[in-house]
Amino acid sequence: MKRVYVDPDVCMGCGLCEVYCLTQHSRSLDILKAYRQEKPRPVARIRVERHGNTAFGFQCRQCSEPLCVYACVSGATFLDDHGQVAFDESRCIGCWTCVLACPYGAIARDDARERVARCDLCGDPQGDGLPACVRNCPNEALSVREEAV
Amino acid sequence: MKSFVLNDFIVERDDRRCIRCQVCVRQCSFEVHRYDAELDQVLADEEKCVGCQRCATFCPTHALTIRSSPREFRANANWRPELLMDIKRQAESGGVLLTGMGNDKPFRVYFDHLLLNASQVTNPSLDPLREPMEVRTYLGAKPARLRYENGRITGDMPPQIQLETPIMFSAMSYGAITYNAQLALMQAAQELGTLCNTGEGGWHPDFRKFRDHVTVQVASGRFGIDQDYLNQAAMVEIKIGQGAKPGIGGHLPGEKVTPLVARTRMIPAGTDAISPAPQHDIYSIEDLSALIYALKEATGYEKPVAVKIAAVHNAAAIASGIVRAGADVVVIDGVRGGTGAAPKAIRDHVGIPAELALAAVDRRLRQEGIRNRASLVVAGGIRCSADVFKALALGADAVYIGTAALVAMGCTLCQQCYTGKCAWGITSARPDLAKRLNPDIATRRVVNLVRAWTREIKEMLGGMGINAVESLRENRLQLRAVGLEDWEMDVLGVKGAGM
């Protein structure tokens, strides 16, 4: 099971993971176009929570009992061959059932597109394979690890 | 009172590139940037900007440029804008101006006036990629002569510290720098096979595992010193003075004395940690000798004892006294040495350059025939491998770097260490800022820096046809001066270029 982990001891809540996540999930893959031109603006799949001295970025936790998969009415959210929670955007109907089901609040609503925006562990298999948030975290607070279930 | 101080920096934001991600807002620990939702714009309070470049470094679209404010008055070679602003600040506060890091005034940097030799035709140069180059060195008193029996050295050898590179990390206390910053230096020292100095702020229990790579300091405040502190370390250093503020003590304000800092320093939390200007039990060389031997007794004569002084006018005579008092290592900290906090007037005007003091001390100890009785370490303004190299050629056994190591971690010399607001997590007092320094990344960066410098030192050695740093020490024939006056060359003991 692949998951993105955060080390809250070094996450400083800068929010760059959100910026690069949003860009990675844009049409243009260009930061300026993604923010300034693309309508509707893409939505980041990772969110940074900040409270006092604590901050951490979080996204889909890849639950072993994935309530979102059980809740999904259209089959857009499903378990793939590797047992990872996967998402087929084209089948999402924007019913928000998974948003309600997720115990972590890790699924965002992309209101403009009437779909959910959720982490797809977007690593480019041709490159280093790291999701955009992990690759661009300036303090190496995010890491992706494979762990046996 | 209406402030007449003009801002030091201007913040230029290219609105075509700003995506309002507010990373700058969150990264600025001086609260310069703020997002105005009504205008949908990020605005800047420029008068608070210290020019640390944290925001510009982190801006994902490079929309930010921080530049010096021109502050243009009618041109005046004497009354520079910095002086005018300092006067206005003091007219408004009535206080001593504080600052951080080292002397930033344009005093002559002697390293920049020394050039190195290389082998041509009459003697071969060496290729460090193909031939072994020795950069290992040893700190400690050396016996007047060596005796061999069956190929082995016999007789008493004073304690020696083996360094795998002649570059050590200078004293920066936990409290002055963050837990993560000190952890990174200790991890780097361990990986590099060199020493890291605790400074005078005690030795955190978590860091005792680096004991073979730690020098502990005994300074005027005597913070955190007990039997274990002395005996677990590799070396003990008595701090008499510091290049950034010779003759001045230290003051860690109570707000920076967190429970952890308090425990490490062995003082109550929240109280000011005051290091007196003098060591109150040292008023003479004899008193110093008493302390040196007290520390040697306490450590069973198994650790070298170093004495660190600021480079001042009669450093050579003082160093001679220090060696005769029994020190195994003498540390000379030059006028450009850094600090977490010092009065600006002191930092910028007290002391002499490390290069001159080093050359004078080395020569004096040789003239008196006692150079072997102590190793010589120089600190204060070592900026690159060539500076290290020239320092060794001027007589040093090793150098201390402080500022350079912090710069490797991220420091940009904004000189705000004393505010506790360091945006780079290096000297920050606030826990949310302190965690900005990931100790593993910082360790990697510092290790890379020292490895790179060590490689460059090998290249320079090879070019001279020398294969060991110990053959470079006090090898002033490898140096030539450009643009120096006769007296300066006399002090340095070097010839002019072409001579």
XYZ file of C-alpha atoms in Angstrom:
648
model
C 0.000 0.000 0.000
C 1.482 3.317 -1.117
C 0.782 6.307 1.067
C 2.045 9.829 1.397
C 3.269 10.452 4.942
C 3.944 13.766 6.589
C 6.459 14.512 9.319
C 4.791 17.239 11.378
C 8.126 17.954 13.113
C 9.411 19.564 9.930
C 6.219 20.556 8.100
C 6.219 24.331 8.346
C 2.868 24.862 6.680
C 4.242 26.867 3.769
C 1.555 25.562 1.436
C 3.827 24.857 -1.529
C 2.442 21.305 -1.734
C -0.966 22.773 -2.468
C 0.486 24.989 -5.186
C 2.299 22.138 -6.918
C -0.613 19.722 -6.481
C -2.949 22.194 -8.129
C -0.497 22.706 -10.978
C -0.003 18.970 -11.452
C -3.758 18.580 -11.816
C -4.165 21.443 -14.284
C -4.539 21.089 -18.044
C -1.469 23.142 -18.841
C 0.835 21.769 -16.099
C 2.126 25.344 -15.919
C 1.922 27.131 -12.614
C 1.117 30.576 -13.998
C -1.469 29.326 -16.488
C -3.008 27.024 -13.883
C -3.548 29.883 -11.459
C -4.125 32.795 -13.762
C -5.725 31.477 -16.929
C -7.449 28.165 -16.562
C -11.150 28.515 -15.949
C -12.340 26.900 -13.844
C -9.236 26.906 -11.705
C -8.014 23.422 -10.835
C -8.340 22.245 -7.246
C -5.510 21.008 -5.041
C -5.888 17.486 -3.677
C -3.700 18.125 -0.668
C -4.648 20.508 2.108
C -2.447 22.039 4.759
C -3.892 22.197 8.254
C -2.366 24.704 10.644
C -3.014 25.115 14.339
C -0.603 26.865 16.666
C 2.868 25.475 16.075
C 1.561 22.392 14.319
C 1.101 22.145 10.599
C 0.766 19.247 8.242
C -0.272 18.634 4.688
C -2.634 15.751 4.223
C -4.465 14.013 1.447
C -6.123 10.627 0.810
C -4.938 8.279 3.572
C -5.385 5.177 1.401
C -7.469 3.477 4.120
C -7.411 -0.282 4.267
C -11.167 -0.067 4.866
C -11.903 2.616 2.278
C -15.313 4.050 3.184
C -15.199 6.244 0.078
C -15.005 3.177 -2.162
C -17.932 1.572 -0.347
C -19.885 4.813 -0.613
C -19.198 5.646 -4.250
C -22.430 5.250 -6.239
C -20.889 5.417 -9.713
C -17.777 3.287 -9.460
C -15.506 6.331 -9.910
C -13.677 5.498 -6.707
C -12.495 1.901 -6.654
C -9.737 -0.397 -5.508
C -7.247 -1.072 -8.276
C -5.335 -4.290 -8.888
C -2.689 -3.286 -6.329
C -5.272 -2.629 -3.622
C -4.798 1.135 -3.883
C -7.762 3.459 -3.741
C -8.003 4.765 -7.298
C -10.204 7.333 -8.978
C -11.631 7.519 -12.489
C -12.573 11.140 -12.873
C -14.733 10.540 -15.933
C -17.183 8.441 -13.918
C -17.576 10.894 -11.035
C -21.019 12.497 -10.938
C -20.324 14.946 -8.121
C -22.788 13.463 -5.641
C -20.363 14.183 -2.731
C -21.221 10.894 -1.030
C -17.514 10.067 -0.668
C -16.882 13.544 0.714
C -19.364 12.750 3.469
C -17.998 9.253 4.006
C -14.313 10.151 4.281
C -13.446 10.160 7.991
C -10.461 12.469 7.392
C -12.078 15.118 5.211
C -9.408 14.351 2.644
C -11.649 14.661 -0.411
C -12.167 18.128 -1.870
C -15.110 19.311 -3.898
C -14.361 20.668 -7.340
C -17.622 22.606 -7.507
C -17.016 24.120 -10.925
C -16.546 20.728 -12.558
C -19.094 19.002 -10.333
C -16.579 16.328 -9.413
C -14.499 15.519 -6.430
C -10.804 16.296 -6.346
C -8.840 13.603 -4.625
C -5.253 12.465 -4.407
C -4.294 10.058 -7.187
C -0.655 9.585 -6.047
C 0.198 11.437 -9.232
C 3.820 10.352 -9.598
C 5.126 10.311 -13.129
C 6.337 6.718 -13.633
C 8.754 7.963 -16.303
C 10.387 10.361 -13.869
C 11.248 9.833 -10.204
C 7.751 8.479 -9.552
C 7.168 10.929 -6.723
C 3.855 12.714 -6.325
C 4.143 16.470 -7.007
C 3.629 17.357 -3.338
C 6.445 15.060 -2.211
C 8.835 16.149 -4.929
C 8.328 19.841 -4.223
C 8.170 19.892 -0.430
C 11.024 22.279 0.420
C 11.621 20.773 3.858
C 11.231 17.115 2.846
C 8.331 16.807 5.274
C 6.374 14.646 2.826
C 7.437 11.208 1.725
C 5.754 8.375 -0.093
C 6.202 4.914 1.305
C 5.045 1.508 0.293
C 3.885 -0.570 3.217
C 2.531 -4.081 3.307
C -1.066 -4.248 4.494
C 7.288 59.607 18.201
C 7.127 59.661 14.443
C 10.000 57.474 13.213
C 12.396 59.105 10.766
C 14.020 55.796 9.851
C 13.644 54.884 6.203
C 13.164 51.248 5.317
C 16.242 49.182 4.488
C 14.640 47.208 1.669
C 12.004 47.471 -0.992
C 9.759 44.597 -1.940
C 9.052 44.333 -5.630
C 6.201 42.046 -6.533
C 5.598 41.276 -10.201
C 1.822 41.171 -10.237
C 1.825 39.258 -13.525
C 3.554 36.415 -11.720
C 1.868 36.580 -8.295
C -0.657 33.760 -7.920
C -1.780 34.827 -4.416
C -0.681 31.488 -2.966
C 0.432 33.428 0.138
C 3.525 31.335 0.660
C 5.394 34.619 1.250
C 2.803 35.681 3.823
C 3.360 32.499 5.787
C 7.144 32.389 5.355
C 7.891 35.936 6.469
C 8.602 35.850 10.198
C 8.779 39.652 10.250
C 5.190 39.989 8.988
C 6.041 42.016 5.908
C 3.626 40.349 3.499
C -0.124 40.258 3.974
C -3.002 39.228 1.786
C -5.863 41.674 1.339
C -8.941 39.709 0.319
C -10.876 42.815 -0.636
C -8.215 43.865 -3.135
C -7.238 40.257 -3.909
C -3.650 41.378 -3.621
C -0.616 40.555 -1.540
C 0.691 43.754 0.031
C 3.979 44.470 1.788
C 4.893 46.514 4.868
C 8.371 47.239 3.611
C 9.614 48.983 6.733
C 9.628 45.607 8.484
C 11.678 43.850 5.799
C 15.157 42.675 6.882
C 16.234 41.381 3.485
C 16.575 37.742 4.492
C 15.254 36.649 1.071
C 13.171 33.832 2.562
C 10.088 34.927 0.601
C 11.969 35.377 -2.662
C 13.527 31.921 -2.258
C 10.193 30.242 -1.582
C 8.004 32.131 -4.067
C 7.032 29.396 -6.541
C 6.681 31.831 -9.449
C 9.691 34.054 -8.695
C 7.391 37.022 -8.452
C 9.399 38.638 -5.663
C 12.548 40.718 -5.776
C 13.859 42.181 -2.537
C 16.361 44.944 -3.110
C 18.188 47.443 -0.988
C 16.331 50.669 -0.604
C 18.326 53.452 -2.268
C 17.692 55.839 0.675
C 19.333 58.544 -1.364
C 20.280 61.685 0.463
C 22.565 64.378 -0.817
C 25.800 62.502 -1.497
C 28.204 62.605 1.431
C 31.280 60.416 1.717
C 31.374 60.770 5.505
C 27.737 60.599 6.499
C 26.711 57.370 4.837
C 23.003 56.444 4.935
C 23.730 53.597 7.375
C 25.173 56.106 9.863
C 22.254 58.492 9.450
C 19.779 55.701 10.048
C 21.688 54.435 13.096
C 21.631 57.924 14.587
C 17.909 58.230 13.966
C 17.274 54.805 15.499
C 19.219 55.748 18.599
C 17.602 59.161 18.784
C 14.292 57.349 18.901
C 15.224 54.484 21.241
C 18.070 55.787 23.407
C 19.486 52.275 23.313
C 22.567 50.350 22.261
C 22.208 49.124 18.684
C 22.221 45.345 18.574
C 23.103 43.192 15.632
C 24.016 39.654 14.665
C 26.635 37.834 12.557
C 30.129 39.231 11.924
C 31.666 42.600 11.145
C 30.274 43.807 7.806
C 32.499 46.859 7.376
C 34.972 47.053 4.484
C 38.154 46.456 6.467
C 40.874 44.856 4.408
C 40.397 41.115 4.010
C 43.983 39.850 3.895
C 42.965 36.525 2.400
C 41.953 38.467 -0.702
C 45.441 39.928 -0.972
C 47.281 36.620 -0.872
C 47.892 34.419 -3.886
C 48.983 30.795 -3.923
C 51.896 29.165 -5.638
C 51.822 26.181 -8.001
C 54.470 23.845 -9.379
C 55.810 24.494 -12.880
C 58.606 22.568 -14.662
C 61.150 22.401 -11.855
C 59.005 20.436 -9.456
C 56.080 18.188 -10.299
C 52.503 18.893 -9.308
C 50.356 16.033 -8.021
C 46.990 14.869 -9.252
C 44.705 14.305 -6.256
C 42.482 12.044 -8.351
C 45.350 9.614 -8.841
C 47.569 10.062 -5.823
C 46.693 9.943 -2.140
C 46.423 13.376 -0.562
C 46.531 13.597 3.209
C 44.146 16.093 4.771
C 44.102 14.428 8.181
C 45.588 16.458 11.007
C 45.949 16.207 14.782
C 45.184 18.773 17.445
C 47.063 18.762 20.710
C 50.450 19.513 22.221
C 53.320 17.758 20.467
C 56.369 16.525 22.397
C 59.649 18.333 21.817
C 61.121 15.173 20.289
C 59.912 11.723 19.356
C 61.637 8.539 20.461
C 61.244 5.308 18.562
C 61.709 1.761 19.719
C 61.190 -1.083 17.284
C 59.507 1.286 14.866
C 57.007 2.480 17.471
C 56.796 5.827 19.184
C 57.553 5.507 22.870
C 57.261 7.892 25.772
C 54.358 10.059 26.791
C 52.270 11.555 24.020
C 49.915 14.335 25.099
C 46.271 13.720 24.114
C 45.635 14.224 20.401
C 42.423 14.735 18.439
C 42.384 13.237 14.975
C 40.617 15.405 12.398
C 39.819 13.996 8.965
C 39.695 17.524 7.562
C 41.249 20.688 8.988
C 37.798 22.307 9.183
C 35.823 22.315 12.456
C 32.543 23.928 13.491
C 32.923 26.840 15.845
C 31.136 27.454 19.099
C 27.433 28.139 18.624
C 25.354 27.396 21.678
C 21.988 25.712 21.887
C 19.851 28.731 22.604
C 21.765 30.956 20.215
C 21.043 28.444 17.448
C 18.123 26.055 17.418
C 18.108 22.439 18.521
C 17.868 21.354 14.887
C 20.766 23.570 13.813
C 23.046 22.210 16.537
C 21.908 18.668 15.807
C 22.806 19.187 12.141
C 26.283 20.462 13.003
C 26.926 17.523 15.317
C 25.679 15.006 12.769
C 27.842 16.658 10.126
C 30.902 16.612 12.416
C 30.389 12.928 13.019
C 30.028 12.159 9.339
C 33.057 14.265 8.416
C 35.291 13.073 11.249
C 35.758 16.524 12.698
C 34.652 18.454 15.778
C 31.601 20.542 16.585
C 31.676 22.989 19.479
C 28.742 23.204 21.916
C 29.319 26.852 22.686
C 28.729 27.888 26.242
C 25.079 26.887 26.424
C 25.560 23.407 27.826
C 25.352 20.070 26.102
C 21.874 18.724 25.458
C 21.366 15.119 26.666
C 20.199 14.088 23.166
C 23.549 15.179 21.727
C 25.795 13.203 24.092
C 25.925 10.387 21.549
C 28.164 12.539 19.362
C 30.728 12.720 22.168
C 33.750 11.806 20.059
C 33.027 14.777 17.818
C 32.148 17.391 20.390
C 34.210 20.135 21.956
C 32.584 21.523 25.080
C 33.091 25.084 26.095
C 33.834 26.475 29.519
C 32.953 30.137 29.392
C 32.306 32.875 31.896
C 28.689 31.830 32.515
C 29.765 28.234 33.327
C 26.438 26.959 32.000
C 25.716 23.270 32.080
C 29.153 22.223 33.312
C 29.596 19.119 35.414
C 31.903 16.140 35.550
C 30.099 14.341 32.721
C 30.061 17.419 30.516
C 33.838 17.600 30.644
C 34.596 13.900 30.550
C 32.253 12.866 27.766
C 33.602 15.411 25.285
C 36.538 15.021 22.925
C 38.041 18.394 23.828
C 37.436 21.141 26.373
C 37.685 24.768 25.313
C 38.000 27.691 27.691
C 36.404 30.704 26.089
C 38.010 33.965 27.082
C 36.762 36.023 24.176
C 34.932 35.994 20.898
C 35.926 37.772 17.694
C 32.582 39.454 17.234
C 32.626 41.039 20.678
C 36.004 41.001 22.399
C 35.703 42.021 26.021
C 31.948 41.607 26.033
C 29.903 38.895 27.709
C 26.659 37.362 26.562
C 23.022 37.731 27.432
C 20.410 35.196 26.434
C 17.106 36.863 27.279
C 14.689 34.983 29.532
C 12.158 34.492 26.765
C 14.676 32.354 24.900
C 15.343 30.234 27.987
C 12.741 27.560 27.305
C 12.473 24.559 29.663
C 14.772 22.558 27.379
C 17.341 25.351 27.099
C 17.088 25.815 30.880
C 17.755 22.131 31.506
C 20.722 22.146 29.150
C 22.179 25.250 30.760
C 21.254 24.092 34.285
C 19.467 27.332 35.142
C 15.800 28.083 35.972
C 13.527 28.420 32.928
C 12.608 31.949 31.940
C 15.575 33.580 33.673
C 18.110 35.619 31.748
C 21.276 33.651 31.031
C 24.048 36.145 31.605
C 27.648 35.419 30.696
C 29.841 37.972 32.439
C 32.393 39.839 30.334
C 35.398 38.378 32.185
C 35.807 34.971 33.735
C 35.677 36.108 37.317
C 38.321 33.615 38.404
C 40.804 34.622 35.703
C 42.693 37.847 36.187
C 46.126 36.661 35.109
C 47.937 34.003 33.116
C 48.511 32.170 36.428
C 44.740 32.111 37.052
C 44.216 30.794 33.527
C 46.809 28.115 34.176
C 44.939 27.139 37.343
C 41.738 26.672 35.354
C 43.494 24.755 32.561
C 44.993 22.354 35.065
C 41.736 22.106 37.019
C 40.083 20.957 33.784
C 42.949 18.593 33.011
C 42.679 17.110 36.496
C 38.931 16.741 36.072
C 39.438 14.905 32.781
C 42.385 12.771 33.860
C 44.789 14.474 31.439
C 43.016 12.620 28.623
C 41.562 15.578 26.723
C 43.292 18.492 25.079
C 42.329 21.789 26.684
C 41.924 24.689 24.278
C 41.826 28.386 25.073
C 39.955 30.688 22.742
C 40.662 34.398 22.607
C 39.493 37.183 20.385
C 42.176 38.593 18.098
C 43.231 41.799 19.817
C 46.235 44.080 19.562
C 48.712 42.046 21.584
C 47.319 38.637 20.695
C 50.825 37.227 20.151
C 51.992 37.932 23.693
C 48.710 36.672 25.128
C 48.935 33.480 23.078
C 52.460 32.906 24.338
C 51.135 33.171 27.876
C 48.293 30.791 27.073
C 50.704 28.167 25.767
C 52.960 28.571 28.788
C 49.872 28.277 30.989
C 49.451 24.754 29.660
C 46.878 25.015 26.873
C 47.061 22.308 24.210
C 45.253 24.343 21.586
C 45.068 28.089 21.086
C 42.084 29.457 19.185
C 42.278 32.924 17.654
C 38.935 34.424 16.658
C 39.292 37.376 14.277
C 37.348 40.602 14.032
C 35.031 39.173 11.384
C 33.834 36.317 13.601
C 30.094 35.955 13.946
C 27.724 36.110 16.879
C 24.075 35.690 17.703
C 23.943 39.102 19.307
C 26.429 41.898 19.905
C 26.388 45.654 20.243
C 26.956 46.981 16.726
C 29.608 49.432 17.901
C 31.656 46.592 19.377
C 31.170 44.154 16.512
C 32.270 46.661 13.922
C 35.175 48.340 15.719
C 36.864 46.020 18.225
C 39.536 43.459 17.438
C 41.946 42.845 14.590
C 41.727 40.665 11.466
C 42.263 36.955 12.054
C 44.925 36.703 9.335
C 47.245 39.230 11.003
C 46.694 37.842 14.483
C 47.279 34.288 13.288
C 50.532 35.146 11.536
C 51.738 37.139 14.531
C 50.862 34.391 17.011
C 52.414 31.639 14.920
C 55.636 33.617 14.487
C 55.833 34.522 18.168
C 55.359 30.930 19.289
C 58.056 29.778 16.850
C 60.450 32.477 17.955
C 59.979 31.368 21.535
C 60.404 27.730 20.593
C 57.023 26.708 21.994
C 54.975 26.335 18.801
C 54.933 22.536 19.233
C 53.379 22.840 22.670
C 49.999 23.889 21.260
C 48.006 23.591 18.079
C 46.750 26.778 16.526
C 43.174 27.164 15.323
C 41.905 30.247 13.556
C 38.323 31.437 13.304
C 36.442 34.449 12.079
C 35.777 35.084 8.418
C 36.723 31.812 6.723
C 34.564 32.012 3.592
C 35.893 29.439 1.127
C 38.421 26.647 0.706
C 41.102 29.129 -0.379
C 40.682 30.995 2.917
C 41.187 27.712 4.791
C 44.230 26.996 2.674
C 45.785 30.414 3.221
C 45.084 30.184 6.952
C 46.972 26.889 7.105
C 49.861 28.420 5.152
C 49.920 31.275 7.657
C 50.428 28.829 10.493
C 47.076 27.362 11.540
C 46.648 23.659 12.257
C 42.930 23.862 11.583
C 40.176 26.410 11.158
C 36.766 26.922 12.686
C 33.850 27.795 10.446
C 30.607 29.131 11.854
C 28.975 31.548 9.462
C 29.862 29.428 6.416
C 28.167 26.395 7.959
C 25.050 28.424 8.727
C 25.027 29.841 5.209
C 25.136 26.266 3.928
C 21.970 25.611 5.962
C 20.189 28.652 4.548
C 21.428 31.737 6.444
C 21.609 34.866 4.318
C 23.365 37.091 6.882
C 20.380 39.341 7.480
C 21.885 39.915 10.958
C 18.603 39.477 12.838
C 19.728 36.488 14.965
C 19.246 38.476 18.153
C 15.530 38.995 17.429
C 14.787 35.262 17.654
C 12.745 35.587 14.473
C 15.159 33.897 12.046
C 12.982 32.967 9.079
C 15.364 30.158 8.179
C 14.937 28.234 11.447
C 18.600 28.623 12.395
C 18.523 31.021 15.339
C 14.757 31.175 15.802
C 13.312 31.168 19.283
C 9.737 30.458 18.142
C 9.030 26.720 17.817
C 7.016 27.190 14.612
C 10.069 28.846 13.039
C 12.607 26.456 14.566
C 11.116 23.491 12.752
C 11.765 25.121 9.400
C 15.242 23.662 9.582
C 15.022 19.980 8.780
C 18.151 18.673 10.536
C 18.692 15.943 7.967
C 18.691 18.377 5.049
C 20.911 20.793 6.980
C 23.356 17.989 7.788
C 23.537 16.997 4.130
C 24.168 20.585 3.074
C 26.917 21.162 5.642
C 28.585 17.824 4.871
C 28.496 18.640 1.159
C 30.076 22.018 1.786
C 32.955 20.682 3.873
C 33.548 17.777 1.472
C 33.659 20.219 -1.450
C 36.115 22.477 0.358
C 38.248 19.501 1.325
C 38.373 18.405 -2.304
C 39.406 21.881 -3.358
C 42.113 21.915 -0.682
C 43.460 18.669 -2.135
C 43.483 20.237 -5.604
C 45.407 23.258 -4.353
C 47.839 21.064 -2.435
C 48.409 18.924 -5.497
C 49.039 21.966 -7.641
C 51.870 22.884 -5.293
C 53.282 19.403 -5.382
C 52.479 18.901 -1.696
C 50.638 15.780 -0.584
C 49.722 16.578 3.035
C 48.142 19.514 4.823
C 50.715 19.092 7.566
C 53.365 20.072 5.020
C 51.383 23.180 4.215
C 51.249 24.489 7.766
C 53.259 27.701 8.084
C 54.529 27.174 4.530
C 54.457 30.897 3.811
C 56.701 30.499 0.806
C 53.561 29.282 -0.962
C 51.978 32.702 -0.427
C 52.619 35.983 -2.209
C 50.963 39.295 -1.423
C 49.377 41.715 -3.854
C 48.335 45.231 -2.934
C 49.693 45.174 0.625
C 52.044 47.587 2.293
C 55.434 46.566 3.675
C 54.310 46.469 7.290
C 51.405 44.220 6.412
C 53.683 41.805 4.564
C 56.057 41.887 7.533
C 53.295 40.925 9.939
C 52.035 38.190 7.635
C 55.582 37.030 6.942
C 54.994 36.859 3.195
C 56.788 38.328 0.208
C 55.167 40.489 -2.425
C 54.207 38.888 -5.719
C 57.184 38.752 -8.082
C 59.678 38.685 -5.201
